Short mmCIF file of C-alpha atoms in Angstrom, two decimals:
data_model
loop_
_atom_site.label_atom_id
_atom_site.label_comp_id
_atom_site.label_asym_id
_atom_site.label_seq_id
_atom_site.Cartn_x
_atom_site.Cartn_y
_atom_site.Cartn_z
CA ASP A 1 25.27 -94.07 -107.64
CA ALA A 2 27.91 -91.33 -106.84
CA LYS A 3 31.39 -91.72 -108.10
CA THR A 4 34.47 -92.12 -106.14
CA THR A 5 38.09 -90.91 -106.54
CA GLN A 6 40.96 -93.05 -105.26
CA PRO A 7 44.84 -92.66 -105.77
CA PRO A 8 45.73 -95.37 -108.37
CA SER A 9 48.69 -96.87 -106.11
CA MET A 10 50.11 -96.71 -102.60
CA ASP A 11 52.98 -98.53 -100.76
CA CYS A 12 52.87 -99.38 -97.10
CA ALA A 13 55.66 -101.01 -94.94
CA GLU A 14 54.80 -104.40 -93.60
CA GLY A 15 53.49 -103.90 -90.03
CA ARG A 16 52.61 -100.32 -90.32
CA ALA A 17 49.03 -99.02 -90.59
CA ALA A 18 47.70 -98.58 -94.19
CA ASN A 19 45.47 -95.70 -94.69
CA LEU A 20 43.56 -95.71 -98.05
CA PRO A 21 41.69 -92.57 -98.74
CA CYS A 22 38.53 -92.30 -100.93
CA ASN A 23 36.74 -89.16 -102.12
CA HIS A 24 32.93 -89.28 -102.62
CA SER A 25 31.93 -85.73 -102.72
CA THR A 26 28.56 -86.20 -104.30
CA ILE A 27 27.22 -88.91 -101.90
CA SER A 28 23.68 -88.62 -101.20
CA GLY A 29 22.07 -89.26 -97.68
CA ASN A 30 20.99 -92.79 -98.32
CA GLU A 31 24.05 -93.99 -100.01
CA TYR A 32 26.69 -96.22 -98.07
CA VAL A 33 30.19 -96.51 -98.53
CA TYR A 34 31.58 -99.96 -99.21
CA TRP A 35 35.12 -101.25 -99.42
CA TYR A 36 36.17 -104.39 -101.24
CA ARG A 37 39.66 -105.65 -102.03
CA GLN A 38 40.74 -108.04 -104.82
CA ILE A 39 43.73 -110.10 -104.47
CA HIS A 40 45.32 -110.92 -107.99
CA SER A 41 43.17 -113.36 -109.93
CA GLN A 42 40.65 -113.82 -107.21
CA GLY A 43 37.08 -112.52 -106.77
CA PRO A 44 36.51 -109.29 -104.85
CA GLN A 45 36.39 -109.83 -101.00
CA TYR A 46 34.09 -107.68 -98.95
CA ILE A 47 35.86 -105.76 -96.23
CA ILE A 48 33.35 -103.18 -94.50
CA HIS A 49 30.73 -100.79 -95.09
CA GLY A 50 29.26 -97.67 -93.38
CA LEU A 51 26.65 -94.89 -93.61
CA LYS A 52 28.08 -92.07 -91.59
CA ASN A 53 29.58 -93.50 -88.37
CA ASN A 54 33.08 -94.87 -88.05
CA GLU A 55 32.97 -98.75 -88.21
CA THR A 56 35.47 -101.44 -87.30
CA ASN A 57 35.60 -105.05 -87.75
CA GLU A 58 38.32 -107.84 -87.52
CA MET A 59 39.75 -106.76 -90.94
CA ALA A 60 39.71 -102.84 -90.88
CA SER A 61 38.39 -99.70 -89.69
CA LEU A 62 36.29 -97.25 -91.84
CA ILE A 63 36.54 -93.59 -90.91
CA ILE A 64 33.92 -91.31 -92.63
CA THR A 65 34.16 -87.67 -92.46
CA GLU A 66 31.37 -85.61 -90.83
CA ASP A 67 30.22 -84.06 -94.11
CA ARG A 68 30.46 -87.76 -95.60
CA LYS A 69 32.33 -86.55 -98.78
CA SER A 70 35.32 -88.67 -98.03
CA SER A 71 36.30 -91.69 -96.13
CA THR A 72 39.69 -93.68 -95.03
CA LEU A 73 39.87 -97.30 -94.76
CA ILE A 74 42.69 -98.29 -92.22
CA LEU A 75 44.23 -101.65 -92.19
CA PRO A 76 46.22 -101.42 -88.69
CA HIS A 77 49.07 -103.68 -89.31
CA ALA A 78 49.53 -104.33 -93.02
CA THR A 79 51.01 -107.66 -94.02
CA LEU A 80 52.21 -108.99 -97.28
CA ARG A 81 48.85 -110.85 -97.82
CA ASP A 82 47.14 -107.38 -97.71
CA THR A 83 48.58 -106.58 -101.07
CA ALA A 84 45.65 -106.03 -103.49
CA VAL A 85 43.45 -103.45 -105.40
CA TYR A 86 41.19 -101.92 -103.16
CA TYR A 87 37.86 -100.62 -104.39
CA CYS A 88 35.75 -97.73 -102.58
CA ILE A 89 32.06 -98.14 -103.73
CA VAL A 90 29.10 -95.88 -102.80
CA ARG A 91 25.92 -97.70 -103.16
CA LEU A 92 22.26 -96.67 -102.95
CA PHE A 93 20.53 -98.49 -100.05
CA GLY A 94 16.83 -99.23 -100.49
CA ALA A 95 14.34 -100.08 -103.32
CA GLY A 96 15.83 -100.49 -106.54
CA SER A 97 19.60 -100.72 -105.49
CA TYR A 98 21.36 -103.66 -106.66
CA GLN A 99 24.62 -103.27 -108.57
CA LEU A 100 27.92 -102.23 -107.39
CA THR A 101 29.73 -99.79 -109.60
CA PHE A 102 33.39 -100.49 -109.46
CA GLY A 103 36.27 -97.96 -110.47
CA LYS A 104 39.88 -98.94 -110.80
CA GLY A 105 40.54 -98.79 -107.13
CA THR A 106 43.92 -98.33 -105.36
CA LYS A 107 46.55 -100.91 -105.73
CA LEU A 108 48.12 -101.18 -102.38
CA SER A 109 51.64 -102.77 -102.14
CA VAL A 110 52.82 -103.92 -98.96
CA ILE A 111 56.67 -103.71 -98.78
CA PRO A 112 58.69 -106.10 -96.65
CA ASP B 1 32.97 -122.62 -95.58
CA THR B 2 29.98 -122.32 -97.85
CA GLY B 3 30.64 -119.30 -99.71
CA VAL B 4 29.95 -118.43 -103.41
CA SER B 5 31.17 -121.19 -105.78
CA GLN B 6 31.79 -121.13 -109.57
CA ASP B 7 32.61 -123.75 -112.11
CA PRO B 8 34.69 -123.95 -113.98
CA ARG B 9 37.49 -121.74 -112.58
CA HIS B 10 39.25 -121.66 -116.13
CA LYS B 11 37.62 -122.16 -119.65
CA ILE B 12 39.60 -121.91 -122.94
CA THR B 13 37.57 -122.07 -126.13
CA LYS B 14 37.78 -121.34 -129.62
CA ARG B 15 36.03 -118.59 -131.34
CA GLY B 16 32.45 -119.45 -132.30
CA GLN B 17 31.87 -122.08 -129.63
CA ASN B 18 29.21 -121.86 -126.76
CA VAL B 19 30.36 -121.92 -123.16
CA THR B 20 28.26 -122.18 -119.99
CA PHE B 21 29.30 -121.12 -116.59
CA ARG B 22 27.77 -122.19 -113.33
CA CYS B 23 27.33 -120.10 -110.03
CA ASP B 24 26.05 -121.63 -106.59
CA PRO B 25 25.34 -118.79 -104.25
CA ILE B 26 25.54 -118.79 -100.44
CA SER B 27 22.75 -120.82 -99.01
CA GLU B 28 19.59 -118.86 -98.48
CA HIS B 29 20.85 -115.88 -100.35
CA ASN B 30 17.95 -114.69 -102.74
CA ARG B 31 19.82 -112.17 -104.76
CA LEU B 32 22.42 -113.42 -107.45
CA TYR B 33 24.47 -111.09 -109.53
CA TRP B 34 26.87 -111.60 -112.63
CA TYR B 35 29.76 -109.21 -113.21
CA ARG B 36 32.44 -109.32 -116.00
CA GLN B 37 36.04 -108.03 -115.44
CA THR B 38 38.59 -107.28 -118.02
CA LEU B 39 42.32 -106.86 -117.53
CA GLY B 40 43.12 -103.78 -115.50
CA GLN B 41 39.46 -102.83 -114.87
CA GLY B 42 37.16 -103.07 -111.99
CA PRO B 43 34.02 -105.60 -112.39
CA GLU B 44 31.30 -104.51 -114.36
CA PHE B 45 27.67 -105.44 -113.66
CA LEU B 46 25.88 -107.77 -115.99
CA THR B 47 22.71 -108.96 -114.65
CA TYR B 48 20.99 -109.88 -111.21
CA PHE B 49 18.31 -112.22 -110.12
CA GLN B 50 15.97 -111.90 -107.10
CA ASN B 51 15.00 -115.71 -106.51
CA GLU B 52 14.28 -116.99 -109.97
CA ALA B 53 13.28 -113.52 -111.70
CA GLN B 54 15.97 -111.80 -113.73
CA LEU B 55 15.35 -108.15 -112.70
CA GLU B 56 17.78 -106.15 -114.66
CA LYS B 57 20.35 -106.51 -117.40
CA SER B 58 23.09 -104.17 -118.35
CA ARG B 59 23.48 -103.30 -122.00
CA LEU B 60 26.98 -104.89 -121.81
CA LEU B 61 24.78 -108.13 -122.00
CA SER B 62 24.46 -108.69 -125.52
CA ASP B 63 21.97 -111.15 -127.27
CA ARG B 64 24.77 -113.74 -127.32
CA PHE B 65 24.67 -113.92 -123.46
CA SER B 66 21.93 -115.50 -121.52
CA ALA B 67 21.53 -116.13 -117.88
CA GLU B 68 19.00 -118.38 -115.95
CA ARG B 69 18.47 -119.05 -112.39
CA PRO B 70 16.00 -121.83 -112.23
CA LYS B 71 14.13 -122.51 -108.97
CA GLY B 72 16.12 -119.67 -107.50
CA SER B 73 19.17 -121.49 -106.45
CA PHE B 74 22.19 -121.95 -108.73
CA SER B 75 22.55 -119.79 -111.77
CA THR B 76 24.12 -120.39 -115.19
CA LEU B 77 25.63 -117.82 -117.63
CA GLU B 78 25.72 -119.03 -121.24
CA ILE B 79 27.61 -117.23 -124.05
CA GLN B 80 26.90 -118.34 -127.52
CA ARG B 81 29.13 -117.89 -130.44
CA THR B 82 32.10 -116.61 -128.38
CA GLU B 83 34.20 -113.84 -129.69
CA GLN B 84 37.78 -112.97 -128.47
CA GLY B 85 36.31 -109.74 -126.90
CA ASP B 86 34.57 -112.10 -124.60
CA SER B 87 37.90 -113.03 -122.84
CA ALA B 88 37.37 -111.86 -119.31
CA MET B 89 36.70 -113.04 -115.79
CA TYR B 90 33.23 -113.78 -114.94
CA LEU B 91 32.32 -113.24 -111.44
CA CYS B 92 29.11 -114.18 -109.44
CA ALA B 93 28.09 -112.67 -106.27
CA SER B 94 25.08 -113.22 -103.91
CA SER B 95 23.27 -111.39 -101.38
CA LEU B 96 20.52 -111.59 -98.73
CA VAL B 97 17.88 -108.96 -99.33
CA VAL B 98 17.98 -107.93 -95.60
CA GLY B 99 19.72 -105.13 -93.84
CA THR B 100 22.23 -103.70 -96.12
CA ASP B 101 22.34 -106.41 -98.88
CA THR B 102 25.96 -106.96 -98.82
CA GLN B 103 27.18 -108.85 -101.99
CA TYR B 104 29.67 -111.70 -101.46
CA PHE B 105 31.66 -112.86 -104.44
CA GLY B 106 32.85 -116.09 -105.78
CA PRO B 107 36.28 -116.97 -107.06
CA GLY B 108 35.43 -116.17 -110.73
CA THR B 109 35.49 -118.16 -114.01
CA ARG B 110 38.52 -117.02 -116.48
CA LEU B 111 37.48 -117.32 -119.89
CA THR B 112 39.92 -117.23 -122.76
CA VAL B 113 38.70 -117.10 -126.40
CA LEU B 114 41.28 -118.17 -129.00
#
């Protein structure tokens, strides 16, 4: 699986949009971009994933650049409960794919 | 909500003792994964099952670790002769091998070896 690069930490004011960047410049054509978050002492929570089109669900939006070398996770209206470590992961899709390779992620602090 | 469940949530043991953790996946999910997470690090893959077959083991899974998934339902992870370095959060995830096979995680079992 390709590696990802994320800033170690970010702050966001409560109620504002949180934009979390991820660089995955070596991503291949059959690798998906996944985002998970982990609130302190809990298991990782799935947020969203995408291949090349932008995606939106009830939690967040995922914007993938046209060349697929980077992406941004957007939390439209951050709350204190969004304070967590956010992991960007690229994962091969298809036969033989199974594990998720986590980096250190971005620690997002939502400030009142 | 019938998400992934893990038991126990916390386990404190003395060095040299054996411990066993249980994971119940989301119903109908045929893949089950074990990960380990130490303080300040992201989770690391240990092993995974498709139905009852254990298909891959990480080199992190030493001979003291064994995992089973009888009948392709719940899974157990046993650590024999625990060492202080085994202290970590042990996470279980499950997925359905349809579409993009998204993994959903349980709350984890925190192991402390004294």
